[in-house]
Amino acid sequence: MKYLYIQTFGCQMNIHDSEQMAELLRGEGYRKTDDIEKADMVIVNTCSIREKAEQKAHSQIGRFRNLKKARPHVLIGVGGCLAQQWKEKLLDKAPFIDIIFGTHNIHKLPELVRDVEKTRAFRVETSFHNETRSLGVLTLPDNGCVKAYVTVMQGCDNYCAFCVVPYLRGREESRKAVEILNEIEALADHGIKEVTLLGQNVNSYGKTLGNGYGFSNMLKDIGRIRGIERMRFTTSQPRDLSVDIIKCFGEVDALCEHIHLPVQSGSDRILEKMNRHYSSRDYFEKIVRLKEICPRISITSDVIVGFPGETERDFNETLDLMESVRFDNLFSFKYSDRPGTKAALMGDKVAEEVKRDRLMKLQAVQETYTFEKNKAMEGSVVKVLVEGRSKNSSEDVMGRTSSNRIVNFRGNSDLVGKTVRARITEAYLHSLRGELIEGQV
Ligand code: 5AD
Ligand code: SF4
């Protein structure tokens, strides 16, 4: 038996890509391990969406130098966005790497591994392919797993000025609907209760297929698959969030009461420089529509502070938008230059200390909103899909509300995979404490 150790950085998409890598290499006799000491192959699946992520990936690759010295037979693979960005140039810094494979070449991994096992010469495979072959690997999660991810499209055509994704994940390409629906049916047969649809901009699903079947059609069709109790999707460009998709929040029972809708900035001037194609008013109007259709919807977002040229006034407009929307949660980042992007070439860069101060201020404000929202749930009764045992206590189980909040409560493992009712007894910043209400949901 050979063992595979995979380390994943970055987004949900990368986590799912890693699952697919493991599944493909099962066919080559590799079993997953969490113990790097046991590994015959290590893969680092990298992210380079922000500078910090890229630095982390570089230092992780650097750590494999000693591993290769101590155990030369171990194969070292580097995949993901950093591999796509650096290609064979990675070898200058890290000549011990055996396989460099880009974001469109996951399906080639078995062939690459076989080749390197035989020849012991390194392989680099970073070409782009239009077809979405790398996405179609069915990975059935381990038994007892409640939720799974399904990639519906690859790439992005939006070219937001700060974003490196279109250069590293290629042009937008949707998978055929029938493939996706078959995959979700197989997951449902396997006992999966919740699916999350993944793509850089799922709202424009179907555009490249040109057959009139769009994301709202897909949500409705998945809503009819027996056994799938919940579905979520990520991530969305607000401009492409159509009325039809918004309506699904009122029409498709399985669609969770949560949307992640990255706004990036509350300043129209900055949104324009970012090439986002909406104003803060347009964004706010979509939020109003969503709340009309689904009053309890939870809204989370991403914000970048310190985009080139961002003034104190622009930043305050972001705070104003936050005050009017009151996001349930917000992921915020300091702007960092990414190679090849338009923003990297823009003048008027914001000083590091200013970015840091703005980020701290914004995060402090958001914490008060997040906590307020959680606190408001105390005493309420919610439906929770139980995912597994709680990390904090062996007597507790952990699940999520439809709004994606974590709830911990006393309960045994029989509850895993079931949707139960719980009364919220205490709210914290990152989770809720509850008590099980016995009986029918
Ligand atoms: N600098 C800072 N944050 C960025 N993001 C994307 N590119 C950059 C960048 N160059 C953030 C955006 C995006 C999230 C995934 O990462 O907010 O929505
Ligand atoms: Fe990047 Fe998202 Fe913009 Fe595409 S829509 S360029 S992935 S931020």
CSV table of C-alpha atoms and ligand atoms in Angstrom, one decimal:
chain,number,residue,atom,x,y,z
A,1,MET,CA,0.0,0.0,0.0
A,2,LYS,CA,1.2,3.5,-0.9
A,3,TYR,CA,0.2,6.6,1.1
A,4,LEU,CA,-0.7,10.0,-0.1
A,5,TYR,CA,-0.5,13.2,2.0
A,6,ILE,CA,-2.3,16.3,0.6
A,7,GLN,CA,-2.0,19.7,2.1
A,8,THR,CA,-4.6,22.2,0.8
A,9,PHE,CA,-4.5,26.0,0.9
A,10,GLY,CA,-7.2,28.4,-0.1
A,11,CYS,CA,-10.8,28.2,-1.0
A,12,GLN,CA,-13.6,25.5,-1.0
A,13,MET,CA,-12.8,25.0,-4.7
A,14,ASN,CA,-9.2,23.9,-3.8
A,15,ILE,CA,-10.5,21.6,-1.0
A,16,HIS,CA,-12.7,19.9,-3.5
A,17,ASP,CA,-10.0,19.7,-6.1
A,18,SER,CA,-7.8,17.9,-3.5
A,19,GLU,CA,-10.6,15.4,-2.9
A,20,GLN,CA,-10.6,14.7,-6.6
A,21,MET,CA,-6.8,14.3,-6.6
A,22,ALA,CA,-7.0,11.7,-3.8
A,23,GLU,CA,-9.8,9.9,-5.6
A,24,LEU,CA,-7.8,9.7,-8.9
A,25,LEU,CA,-4.7,8.5,-7.1
A,26,ARG,CA,-6.7,5.8,-5.3
A,27,GLY,CA,-6.8,4.2,-8.7
A,28,GLU,CA,-2.9,4.2,-8.7
A,29,GLY,CA,-2.9,2.4,-5.3
A,30,TYR,CA,-2.5,5.5,-3.0
A,31,ARG,CA,-4.5,5.8,0.2
A,32,LYS,CA,-4.9,9.1,2.0
A,33,THR,CA,-3.0,9.6,5.2
A,34,ASP,CA,-2.8,12.5,7.7
A,35,ASP,CA,0.7,11.4,8.7
A,36,ILE,CA,3.3,12.9,6.5
A,37,GLU,CA,5.9,10.6,7.9
A,38,LYS,CA,4.1,7.7,6.3
A,39,ALA,CA,3.6,9.3,2.9
A,40,ASP,CA,5.0,7.9,-0.4
A,41,MET,CA,3.7,11.0,-2.1
A,42,VAL,CA,3.0,14.5,-0.9
A,43,ILE,CA,0.9,17.0,-2.8
A,44,VAL,CA,0.6,20.7,-1.9
A,45,ASN,CA,-2.5,22.2,-3.5
A,46,THR,CA,-1.7,25.9,-3.5
A,47,CYS,CA,-3.6,29.2,-3.6
A,48,SER,CA,-2.3,32.5,-4.8
A,49,ILE,CA,-5.4,34.7,-4.6
A,50,ARG,CA,-3.7,37.1,-2.2
A,51,GLU,CA,0.0,37.7,-1.6
A,52,LYS,CA,-0.1,36.1,1.8
A,53,ALA,CA,-1.6,32.9,0.5
A,54,GLU,CA,1.2,32.8,-2.1
A,55,GLN,CA,3.9,33.3,0.6
A,56,LYS,CA,2.4,30.5,2.7
A,57,ALA,CA,2.5,28.1,-0.3
A,58,HIS,CA,6.1,29.0,-1.0
A,59,SER,CA,7.2,28.3,2.5
A,60,GLN,CA,5.3,25.0,2.6
A,61,ILE,CA,7.1,23.9,-0.6
A,62,GLY,CA,10.4,24.9,1.0
A,63,ARG,CA,9.7,22.6,3.9
A,64,PHE,CA,9.6,19.6,1.6
A,65,ARG,CA,13.3,20.1,0.8
A,66,ASN,CA,14.3,18.3,4.0
A,67,LEU,CA,11.6,15.6,3.5
A,68,LYS,CA,13.0,14.8,0.1
A,69,LYS,CA,16.6,14.7,1.5
A,70,ALA,CA,15.6,12.3,4.3
A,71,ARG,CA,13.3,10.1,2.1
A,72,PRO,CA,14.3,10.5,-1.6
A,73,HIS,CA,11.7,8.0,-2.8
A,74,VAL,CA,8.8,10.3,-1.7
A,75,LEU,CA,7.2,12.0,-4.7
A,76,ILE,CA,6.5,15.7,-4.4
A,77,GLY,CA,3.7,17.3,-6.4
A,78,VAL,CA,2.7,20.9,-6.5
A,79,GLY,CA,-0.8,21.8,-7.9
A,80,GLY,CA,-3.2,24.7,-7.8
A,81,CYS,CA,-2.9,28.3,-8.6
A,82,LEU,CA,0.7,28.8,-7.6
A,83,ALA,CA,1.7,25.9,-9.9
A,84,GLN,CA,-0.3,27.5,-12.7
A,85,GLN,CA,1.4,30.9,-12.1
A,86,TRP,CA,5.0,29.8,-11.7
A,87,LYS,CA,5.0,26.7,-13.9
A,88,GLU,CA,8.6,25.2,-14.3
A,89,LYS,CA,10.0,28.4,-12.7
A,90,LEU,CA,9.1,26.8,-9.4
A,91,LEU,CA,12.0,24.4,-10.0
A,92,ASP,CA,14.5,27.2,-9.7
A,93,LYS,CA,13.7,27.5,-6.1
A,94,ALA,CA,12.6,24.0,-5.4
A,95,PRO,CA,14.4,21.5,-7.7
A,96,PHE,CA,13.2,18.6,-5.6
A,97,ILE,CA,9.6,18.9,-7.0
A,98,ASP,CA,8.7,15.9,-9.1
A,99,ILE,CA,5.3,17.0,-10.6
A,100,ILE,CA,4.0,20.5,-11.2
A,101,PHE,CA,0.4,20.4,-12.4
A,102,GLY,CA,-1.9,23.4,-13.2
A,103,THR,CA,-5.5,24.0,-12.4
A,104,HIS,CA,-6.8,22.3,-15.6
A,105,ASN,CA,-4.7,19.2,-15.3
A,106,ILE,CA,-6.0,17.4,-12.2
A,107,HIS,CA,-7.3,14.6,-14.5
A,108,LYS,CA,-3.8,14.0,-15.8
A,109,LEU,CA,-2.4,13.3,-12.3
A,110,PRO,CA,-2.5,9.5,-12.6
A,111,GLU,CA,-0.6,9.5,-15.8
A,112,LEU,CA,1.9,12.0,-14.4
A,113,VAL,CA,2.5,9.9,-11.3
A,114,ARG,CA,2.9,6.7,-13.3
A,115,ASP,CA,5.4,8.4,-15.5
A,116,VAL,CA,7.5,9.9,-12.7
A,117,GLU,CA,7.4,6.6,-10.8
A,118,LYS,CA,8.9,4.9,-13.8
A,119,THR,CA,11.4,7.5,-15.1
A,120,ARG,CA,12.1,9.5,-11.9
A,121,ALA,CA,12.3,12.6,-14.2
A,122,PHE,CA,10.2,15.6,-13.3
A,123,ARG,CA,7.0,16.5,-15.2
A,124,VAL,CA,5.4,19.9,-15.7
A,125,GLU,CA,1.8,20.1,-17.0
A,126,THR,CA,0.2,23.5,-16.9
A,127,SER,CA,-1.7,23.9,-20.2
A,128,PHE,CA,-5.2,25.1,-20.3
A,129,HIS,CA,-8.0,23.0,-21.7
A,130,ASN,CA,-11.5,24.3,-22.7
A,131,GLU,CA,-13.3,21.2,-21.7
A,132,THR,CA,-14.0,20.8,-18.0
A,133,ARG,CA,-12.5,17.3,-17.7
A,134,SER,CA,-10.7,18.1,-14.5
A,135,LEU,CA,-14.1,18.8,-12.8
A,136,GLY,CA,-15.9,15.6,-13.5
A,137,VAL,CA,-14.3,13.2,-11.1
A,138,LEU,CA,-16.9,11.8,-8.9
A,139,THR,CA,-15.6,11.8,-5.3
A,140,LEU,CA,-17.9,10.0,-2.9
A,141,PRO,CA,-17.2,11.4,0.5
A,142,ASP,CA,-16.3,8.9,3.4
A,143,ASN,CA,-19.2,7.1,4.9
A,144,GLY,CA,-21.0,9.2,7.5
A,145,CYS,CA,-20.4,12.4,5.6
A,146,VAL,CA,-23.4,14.6,5.4
A,147,LYS,CA,-22.3,17.2,2.8
A,148,ALA,CA,-20.4,17.3,-0.4
A,149,TYR,CA,-19.2,19.8,-3.0
A,150,VAL,CA,-19.9,19.8,-6.7
A,151,THR,CA,-18.0,22.1,-9.1
A,152,VAL,CA,-20.4,23.4,-11.8
A,153,MET,CA,-18.0,25.6,-13.7
A,154,GLN,CA,-14.4,26.5,-14.1
A,155,GLY,CA,-12.6,29.8,-14.6
A,156,CYS,CA,-13.9,33.3,-14.8
A,157,ASP,CA,-14.4,35.9,-17.5
A,158,ASN,CA,-15.0,38.9,-15.3
A,159,TYR,CA,-11.5,40.3,-15.0
A,160,CYS,CA,-12.0,42.3,-11.8
A,161,ALA,CA,-9.0,44.6,-11.6
A,162,PHE,CA,-7.5,43.0,-8.4
A,163,CYS,CA,-8.1,39.4,-9.3
A,164,VAL,CA,-5.7,36.9,-10.6
A,165,VAL,CA,-8.3,34.1,-11.0
A,166,PRO,CA,-9.0,34.6,-14.7
A,167,TYR,CA,-5.3,34.2,-15.5
A,168,LEU,CA,-4.8,31.1,-13.3
A,169,ARG,CA,-8.1,29.3,-13.7
A,170,GLY,CA,-8.7,30.3,-17.3
A,171,ARG,CA,-11.8,31.3,-19.2
A,172,GLU,CA,-15.2,30.5,-17.9
A,173,GLU,CA,-16.5,27.1,-18.9
A,174,SER,CA,-19.7,25.4,-17.5
A,175,ARG,CA,-20.1,21.7,-17.1
A,176,LYS,CA,-23.1,20.1,-18.8
A,177,ALA,CA,-26.2,20.1,-16.6
A,178,VAL,CA,-26.8,16.4,-17.0
A,179,GLU,CA,-23.3,15.6,-15.7
A,180,ILE,CA,-23.9,17.8,-12.7
A,181,LEU,CA,-27.4,16.4,-12.0
A,182,ASN,CA,-26.1,12.8,-12.3
A,183,GLU,CA,-23.3,13.5,-9.9
A,184,ILE,CA,-25.7,15.0,-7.3
A,185,GLU,CA,-28.0,12.0,-7.7
A,186,ALA,CA,-25.1,9.7,-7.0
A,187,LEU,CA,-24.2,11.7,-4.0
A,188,ALA,CA,-27.8,11.5,-2.7
A,189,ASP,CA,-27.8,7.7,-3.2
A,190,HIS,CA,-24.6,7.7,-1.1
A,191,GLY,CA,-26.5,9.4,1.8
A,192,ILE,CA,-25.4,13.0,1.2
A,193,LYS,CA,-27.9,15.5,2.4
A,194,GLU,CA,-26.4,18.8,1.5
A,195,VAL,CA,-24.5,20.0,-1.6
A,196,THR,CA,-22.6,23.1,-2.2
A,197,LEU,CA,-22.3,24.2,-5.9
A,198,LEU,CA,-18.9,25.6,-6.6
A,199,GLY,CA,-17.6,28.0,-9.2
A,200,GLN,CA,-15.8,31.4,-9.4
A,201,ASN,CA,-19.1,33.0,-10.5
A,202,VAL,CA,-21.8,30.4,-10.4
A,203,ASN,CA,-24.5,33.0,-11.3
A,204,SER,CA,-23.3,33.0,-14.9
A,205,TYR,CA,-23.5,29.2,-15.0
A,206,GLY,CA,-24.7,28.0,-18.5
A,207,LYS,CA,-23.6,31.0,-20.5
A,208,THR,CA,-20.9,29.1,-22.3
A,209,LEU,CA,-23.3,26.3,-23.1
A,210,GLY,CA,-25.6,28.6,-24.9
A,211,ASN,CA,-28.7,26.4,-24.6
A,212,GLY,CA,-30.8,28.8,-22.4
A,213,TYR,CA,-30.4,26.6,-19.3
A,214,GLY,CA,-29.1,28.9,-16.6
A,215,PHE,CA,-28.3,28.7,-12.9
A,216,SER,CA,-31.9,29.2,-11.8
A,217,ASN,CA,-32.9,26.2,-13.9
A,218,MET,CA,-30.2,24.2,-12.2
A,219,LEU,CA,-31.2,25.2,-8.7
A,220,LYS,CA,-34.8,24.1,-9.4
A,221,ASP,CA,-33.7,20.8,-10.9
A,222,ILE,CA,-31.5,20.0,-7.9
A,223,GLY,CA,-34.3,21.0,-5.7
A,224,ARG,CA,-36.2,18.0,-7.1
A,225,ILE,CA,-33.5,15.4,-6.4
A,226,ARG,CA,-34.7,13.1,-3.6
A,227,GLY,CA,-32.5,13.0,-0.6
A,228,ILE,CA,-30.9,16.4,-1.1
A,229,GLU,CA,-32.3,18.4,1.8
A,230,ARG,CA,-30.1,21.4,1.5
A,231,MET,CA,-28.1,23.2,-1.2
A,232,ARG,CA,-25.9,26.2,-1.1
A,233,PHE,CA,-23.7,27.9,-3.7
A,234,THR,CA,-20.5,29.9,-3.8
A,235,THR,CA,-19.5,32.4,-5.1
A,236,SER,CA,-21.5,35.1,-6.8
A,237,GLN,CA,-20.7,38.3,-8.7
A,238,PRO,CA,-23.6,40.6,-7.6
A,239,ARG,CA,-24.0,41.9,-11.2
A,240,ASP,CA,-24.9,38.4,-12.4
A,241,LEU,CA,-27.4,37.7,-9.6
A,242,SER,CA,-30.5,37.8,-11.7
A,243,VAL,CA,-34.1,38.2,-10.6
A,244,ASP,CA,-34.7,34.5,-11.5
A,245,ILE,CA,-32.0,33.4,-9.2
A,246,ILE,CA,-33.2,35.6,-6.4
A,247,LYS,CA,-36.7,34.1,-6.8
A,248,CYS,CA,-35.3,30.7,-6.2
A,249,PHE,CA,-34.8,31.6,-2.6
A,250,GLY,CA,-38.6,31.7,-2.3
A,251,GLU,CA,-39.4,28.8,-4.6
A,252,VAL,CA,-36.8,26.1,-4.0
A,253,ASP,CA,-37.3,24.6,-0.5
A,254,ALA,CA,-33.9,23.0,-0.4
A,255,LEU,CA,-32.0,26.3,-1.1
A,256,CYS,CA,-30.6,27.4,2.2
A,257,GLU,CA,-31.4,30.8,3.7
A,258,HIS,CA,-27.9,32.1,3.0
A,259,ILE,CA,-26.0,33.9,0.2
A,260,HIS,CA,-22.4,34.8,0.0
A,261,LEU,CA,-22.4,37.9,-2.1
A,262,PRO,CA,-19.0,39.6,-2.2
A,263,VAL,CA,-19.4,43.4,-2.5
A,264,GLN,CA,-15.6,44.3,-2.3
A,265,SER,CA,-16.2,48.0,-1.6
A,266,GLY,CA,-19.0,50.5,-0.8
A,267,SER,CA,-17.5,53.3,-2.9
A,268,ASP,CA,-18.8,53.6,-6.5
A,269,ARG,CA,-15.5,55.2,-7.5
A,270,ILE,CA,-13.6,52.2,-6.3
A,271,LEU,CA,-16.1,49.7,-7.6
A,272,GLU,CA,-15.6,51.2,-11.0
A,273,LYS,CA,-11.8,51.1,-10.8
A,274,MET,CA,-12.3,47.5,-9.7
A,275,ASN,CA,-14.3,46.8,-12.9
A,276,ARG,CA,-17.2,45.3,-10.9
A,277,HIS,CA,-20.0,46.8,-13.1
A,278,TYR,CA,-22.4,47.7,-10.2
A,279,SER,CA,-22.8,50.6,-7.8
A,280,SER,CA,-23.3,50.3,-4.1
A,281,ARG,CA,-27.0,51.2,-4.7
A,282,ASP,CA,-27.4,48.4,-7.2
A,283,TYR,CA,-25.9,46.1,-4.6
A,284,PHE,CA,-28.2,47.3,-1.9
A,285,GLU,CA,-31.2,47.0,-4.1
A,286,LYS,CA,-30.4,43.3,-4.7
A,287,ILE,CA,-30.2,42.8,-0.9
A,288,VAL,CA,-33.6,44.4,-0.5
A,289,ARG,CA,-35.0,42.0,-3.1
A,290,LEU,CA,-33.4,39.0,-1.5
A,291,LYS,CA,-34.9,40.0,1.9
A,292,GLU,CA,-38.3,40.6,0.4
A,293,ILE,CA,-38.3,37.1,-1.1
A,294,CYS,CA,-36.6,35.4,1.9
A,295,PRO,CA,-36.9,37.6,5.0
A,296,ARG,CA,-34.6,35.4,7.2
A,297,ILE,CA,-31.8,35.2,4.6
A,298,SER,CA,-28.3,35.5,6.0
A,299,ILE,CA,-26.0,37.6,3.9
A,300,THR,CA,-22.2,37.3,4.0
A,301,SER,CA,-19.7,39.2,1.9
A,302,ASP,CA,-16.0,39.9,1.0
A,303,VAL,CA,-14.5,43.3,1.2
A,304,ILE,CA,-11.0,44.6,0.2
A,305,VAL,CA,-9.6,47.5,2.0
A,306,GLY,CA,-6.8,49.7,0.5
A,307,PHE,CA,-7.5,49.1,-3.2
A,308,PRO,CA,-5.2,51.6,-5.1
A,309,GLY,CA,-6.5,55.1,-4.8
A,310,GLU,CA,-8.9,54.3,-1.9
A,311,THR,CA,-9.4,57.4,0.2
A,312,GLU,CA,-10.7,57.8,3.8
A,313,ARG,CA,-14.0,58.9,2.2
A,314,ASP,CA,-14.2,55.7,0.0
A,315,PHE,CA,-13.4,53.6,3.0
A,316,ASN,CA,-16.2,55.4,5.0
A,317,GLU,CA,-18.6,54.6,2.2
A,318,THR,CA,-17.8,50.9,2.7
A,319,LEU,CA,-18.5,51.3,6.5
A,320,ASP,CA,-21.8,53.1,5.5
A,321,LEU,CA,-22.8,50.2,3.3
A,322,MET,CA,-22.0,47.7,6.1
A,323,GLU,CA,-24.2,49.7,8.4
A,324,SER,CA,-27.1,49.6,6.0
A,325,VAL,CA,-26.8,46.0,5.0
A,326,ARG,CA,-25.6,44.6,8.4
A,327,PHE,CA,-23.9,41.5,7.0
A,328,ASP,CA,-24.2,38.4,9.1
A,329,ASN,CA,-20.5,37.8,8.5
A,330,LEU,CA,-17.8,39.5,6.5
A,331,PHE,CA,-14.4,38.3,5.2
A,332,SER,CA,-12.1,41.3,4.8
A,333,PHE,CA,-8.7,41.5,3.2
A,334,LYS,CA,-6.0,44.1,2.7
A,335,TYR,CA,-5.4,44.7,-1.0
A,336,SER,CA,-2.3,43.0,-2.4
A,337,ASP,CA,-0.9,43.3,-5.9
A,338,ARG,CA,-1.3,40.2,-8.0
A,339,PRO,CA,1.0,39.7,-11.0
A,340,GLY,CA,-0.6,40.5,-14.4
A,341,THR,CA,-3.7,42.2,-13.0
A,342,LYS,CA,-4.8,45.7,-13.9
A,343,ALA,CA,-4.7,46.9,-10.3
A,344,ALA,CA,-1.1,45.9,-10.0
A,345,LEU,CA,-0.2,48.5,-12.6
A,346,MET,CA,-2.3,51.3,-11.0
A,347,GLY,CA,-0.6,54.2,-9.2
A,348,ASP,CA,-1.7,55.7,-5.9
A,349,LYS,CA,-1.1,52.6,-3.8
A,350,VAL,CA,-2.3,52.8,-0.2
A,351,ALA,CA,0.3,52.6,2.5
A,352,GLU,CA,0.6,49.3,4.5
A,353,GLU,CA,-0.2,51.0,7.9
A,354,VAL,CA,-3.3,52.7,6.4
A,355,LYS,CA,-4.5,49.3,5.0
A,356,ARG,CA,-3.9,47.7,8.4
A,357,ASP,CA,-5.7,50.4,10.3
A,358,ARG,CA,-8.7,50.3,8.0
A,359,LEU,CA,-8.8,46.5,8.2
A,360,MET,CA,-8.8,46.6,12.0
A,361,LYS,CA,-11.5,49.2,12.1
A,362,LEU,CA,-13.7,47.4,9.7
A,363,GLN,CA,-13.3,44.0,11.5
A,364,ALA,CA,-14.1,45.6,14.8
A,365,VAL,CA,-17.3,47.1,13.4
A,366,GLN,CA,-18.3,43.8,11.8
A,367,GLU,CA,-17.7,41.8,15.0
A,368,THR,CA,-20.4,43.9,16.7
A,369,TYR,CA,-22.8,43.2,13.9
A,370,THR,CA,-22.0,39.5,13.8
A,371,PHE,CA,-22.4,39.2,17.5
A,372,GLU,CA,-25.6,41.2,17.5
A,373,LYS,CA,-27.1,39.0,14.8
A,374,ASN,CA,-26.1,35.8,16.7
A,375,LYS,CA,-27.4,37.2,20.0
A,376,ALA,CA,-30.8,37.9,18.4
A,377,MET,CA,-31.2,34.2,17.8
A,378,GLU,CA,-31.1,33.3,21.5
A,379,GLY,CA,-34.4,31.7,22.5
A,380,SER,CA,-35.4,30.9,19.0
A,381,VAL,CA,-35.9,27.4,17.6
A,382,VAL,CA,-33.9,26.5,14.5
A,383,LYS,CA,-33.5,23.5,12.2
A,384,VAL,CA,-30.1,22.0,12.4
A,385,LEU,CA,-28.5,19.4,10.0
A,386,VAL,CA,-26.2,17.5,12.3
A,387,GLU,CA,-22.8,17.0,10.7
A,388,GLY,CA,-20.8,15.2,13.3
A,389,ARG,CA,-19.4,15.2,16.8
A,390,SER,CA,-18.5,18.6,18.2
A,391,LYS,CA,-14.8,19.5,18.4
A,392,ASN,CA,-15.2,21.0,21.9
A,393,SER,CA,-16.9,18.2,23.8
A,394,SER,CA,-17.3,14.4,23.3
A,395,GLU,CA,-20.9,14.7,24.6
A,396,ASP,CA,-21.9,17.2,22.0
A,397,VAL,CA,-22.8,17.1,18.3
A,398,MET,CA,-22.3,19.9,15.8
A,399,GLY,CA,-24.5,21.0,13.0
A,400,ARG,CA,-25.5,24.0,11.0
A,401,THR,CA,-28.6,26.1,10.6
A,402,SER,CA,-29.9,26.9,7.1
A,403,SER,CA,-28.2,30.3,7.6
A,404,ASN,CA,-24.9,28.4,7.9
A,405,ARG,CA,-24.4,29.1,11.7
A,406,ILE,CA,-22.7,26.4,13.7
A,407,VAL,CA,-24.7,25.0,16.6
A,408,ASN,CA,-23.3,22.7,19.3
A,409,PHE,CA,-25.6,20.8,21.6
A,410,ARG,CA,-25.8,17.7,23.7
A,411,GLY,CA,-26.5,14.6,21.6
A,412,ASN,CA,-25.2,11.3,20.4
A,413,SER,CA,-23.8,10.1,17.1
A,414,ASP,CA,-27.2,8.7,16.0
A,415,LEU,CA,-28.2,12.2,15.2
A,416,VAL,CA,-25.5,12.6,12.5
A,417,GLY,CA,-27.1,13.1,9.1
A,418,LYS,CA,-30.5,14.0,10.7
A,419,THR,CA,-32.2,17.4,10.6
A,420,VAL,CA,-33.4,18.2,14.2
A,421,ARG,CA,-34.8,21.2,16.0
A,422,ALA,CA,-32.8,23.0,18.6
A,423,ARG,CA,-33.5,25.9,20.9
A,424,ILE,CA,-30.6,28.4,20.9
A,425,THR,CA,-29.5,29.0,24.5
A,426,GLU,CA,-26.4,31.0,24.1
A,427,ALA,CA,-24.8,32.9,21.2
A,428,TYR,CA,-21.1,33.5,20.7
A,429,LEU,CA,-19.2,35.3,18.0
A,430,HIS,CA,-18.5,32.2,15.9
A,431,SER,CA,-21.1,29.7,17.0
A,432,LEU,CA,-24.3,29.1,18.9
A,433,ARG,CA,-25.1,26.8,21.8
A,434,GLY,CA,-28.4,25.0,21.7
A,435,GLU,CA,-30.5,22.2,23.2
A,436,LEU,CA,-32.2,19.5,21.3
A,437,ILE,CA,-36.0,19.6,21.0
A,438,GLU,CA,-37.1,16.0,20.7
A,439,GLY,CA,-39.8,15.0,18.2
A,440,GLN,CA,-40.6,15.6,14.6
A,441,VAL,CA,-39.0,18.4,12.7
B,1,5AD,N1,-6.0,41.6,-2.7
B,1,5AD,C1,-6.8,41.4,-1.7
B,1,5AD,N2,-7.9,40.6,-1.7
B,1,5AD,C2,-8.2,40.0,-2.8
B,1,5AD,N3,-9.2,39.2,-3.1
B,1,5AD,C3,-9.1,38.8,-4.4
B,1,5AD,N4,-8.0,39.3,-4.9
B,1,5AD,C4,-7.4,40.1,-4.0
B,1,5AD,C5,-6.3,40.9,-3.9
B,1,5AD,N5,-5.5,41.1,-5.0
B,1,5AD,C6,-10.3,38.8,-2.2
B,1,5AD,C7,-11.7,39.3,-2.7
B,1,5AD,C8,-12.3,38.0,-3.1
B,1,5AD,C9,-11.7,37.0,-2.1
B,1,5AD,C10,-11.8,35.6,-2.4
B,1,5AD,O1,-10.4,37.4,-2.0
B,1,5AD,O2,-12.4,39.9,-1.7
B,1,5AD,O3,-13.7,38.0,-3.1
B,2,SF4,FE1,-12.0,37.2,-9.5
B,2,SF4,FE2,-14.5,36.7,-8.7
B,2,SF4,FE3,-13.9,38.9,-10.2
B,2,SF4,FE4,-13.9,36.5,-11.3
B,2,SF4,S1,-15.7,37.5,-10.4
B,2,SF4,S2,-12.3,38.1,-11.5
B,2,SF4,S3,-13.0,35.2,-9.6
B,2,SF4,S4,-13.2,38.4,-8.0
